[in-house]
Amino acid sequence: LSAVEQDVIDEIDEKGIDFLRLQFTDILGTVKNVSVPATQAEKAFTEGIYFDGSSIDGFVRIQESDMRLKPDPETFSVLPWRTREGEDGGAARLICDVINTSTGEPFEGDPRGILKDALDRAAEMGYEVNAAPEPEFFLFEEDEDGRATTKTNDAGGYFDLAPKDLASDVRRDIIYGLEDMGFEIEASHHEVAEGQHEINFEYDDALTTADNVGTFRTVVRAIAAQHDLHATFMPKPIPKINGSGMHTHISLFTEDGENAFHDDDDEFDLSEEAKQFTAGILEHAEALAAVTNPTVNSYKRLVPGYEAPVYVAWSDRNRSALIRKPAARVPAASRIEARFPDPSCNPYLAFAVLIHAGLDGIEQGLECDDPVRENIYEFDEAKREEYGITTLPSNLGEAIDALEEDELVKEALGDHVAEKFVEAKTAEYDDYRVDVSDWELDRYLEKF
Ligand code: GLN
Ligand code: MG
Ligand code: MG
Ligand code: MG
């Protein structure tokens, strides 16, 4: 056992942990658990834990279904809502890499492995990738049967304080839960919409951050449920008010710890690399959207007027652009903010494709247009054309089409995931297309 693995075993003993949840995610980003008695920890580290991959969405074909989970000891974390000091029955989790048992190699359908590949490419170019997300979510009341409604439990607005912000107690408990799991919370606030919240946590390397996004969603839901509330990361649960985004801040650091995105001499404090990286993301935005905004509902958020981006452009100030350069207090904080991702995405795949697109921008030396400082929501088509501004796909179907035509993004995902992803998302979109919505019934049933 390595020193870190031994530490994990010691902690399991000390804290009375009886169960280990071995976690990984499927292609759609759902966190999967295999629970094993904590007595299996040593075996899990040395031999791995075998499971049948054929039952996991998009993982494998039936005839080659044996997979092995290889726990990453760095991700050990006690589940606070399952563990009481001095009591038995505590639970902890370990995030795992998925290994193909027939080759002994990382399984090509493991999203975590795909992000690791993207980070390897960055490392070959001399960069470490830092990322920080801003996941937004809604808290809704449950009905008598414990099912989620879309009734909010407060009527607060952006940065409102108690007594209007009744949810602040819940948010506080969520923050304690996150802190217990090792999160460093930077800020939390009530978002613009009723019942909408945002909790920001400290940036980290992109792999840790992607792990954290999965954990974050789990903790938020679990603790909301303790308050009889349903937390949802669905991008647009209520029409005509703001939806929930997952703005993603990215920067590249060199091996000697310098921020490669910072340049003191630049008007925007951005280096050439930062602009090329930005240009790479803009260039592939339409295909990226299929991964960063992967649900039918994602495209109900990406409409003008609700602080979500629609137009493929960058800006150093306005929030209607796809990418924004946030103000940075210190050189180390220079970064770009991709504003289009939403929290229904698989964070591993979303970060992987963003990173590949950005790195490609650097490799190709792509040039970035000047930032757009006007409110693009107010541009008409002619003005957008004049500025060379295109738009994001307007629905999941268009996004999948764009993905199928974008070799770079498909390669970033790898053949296996690209194929399974397109298959799953096409089925999702087709299912939506044949449905008849309440809106249509309200509008047409009695009229015609
Ligand atoms: N909720 C907005 C979105 O959909 C963002 C609002 C904000 O963070 N200022 O992206
Ligand atoms: Mg924010
Ligand atoms: Mg926000
Ligand atoms: Mg933001």
Short mmCIF file of C-alpha atoms in Angstrom, two decimals, residues 14 67 88 91 101 170 231 252 254 309 328 388 391:
data_model
loop_
_atom_site.label_atom_id
_atom_site.label_comp_id
_atom_site.label_asym_id
_atom_site.label_seq_id
_atom_site.Cartn_x
_atom_site.Cartn_y
_atom_site.Cartn_z
CA GLU A 14 -10.40 5.70 13.59
CA MET A 67 -14.81 -3.73 -15.39
CA ASP A 88 -21.09 2.60 14.18
CA ALA A 91 -19.87 5.63 5.45
CA THR A 101 -10.20 -6.06 -17.19
CA VAL A 170 -30.69 25.24 4.47
CA ALA A 231 -32.54 20.62 -4.84
CA LEU A 252 -3.44 27.44 -17.30
CA THR A 254 3.11 26.62 -16.16
CA PRO A 309 -25.17 33.46 -23.13
CA ALA A 328 -8.78 39.67 -11.27
CA GLY A 388 -19.01 38.13 -37.04
CA THR A 391 -25.22 31.91 -32.10
#
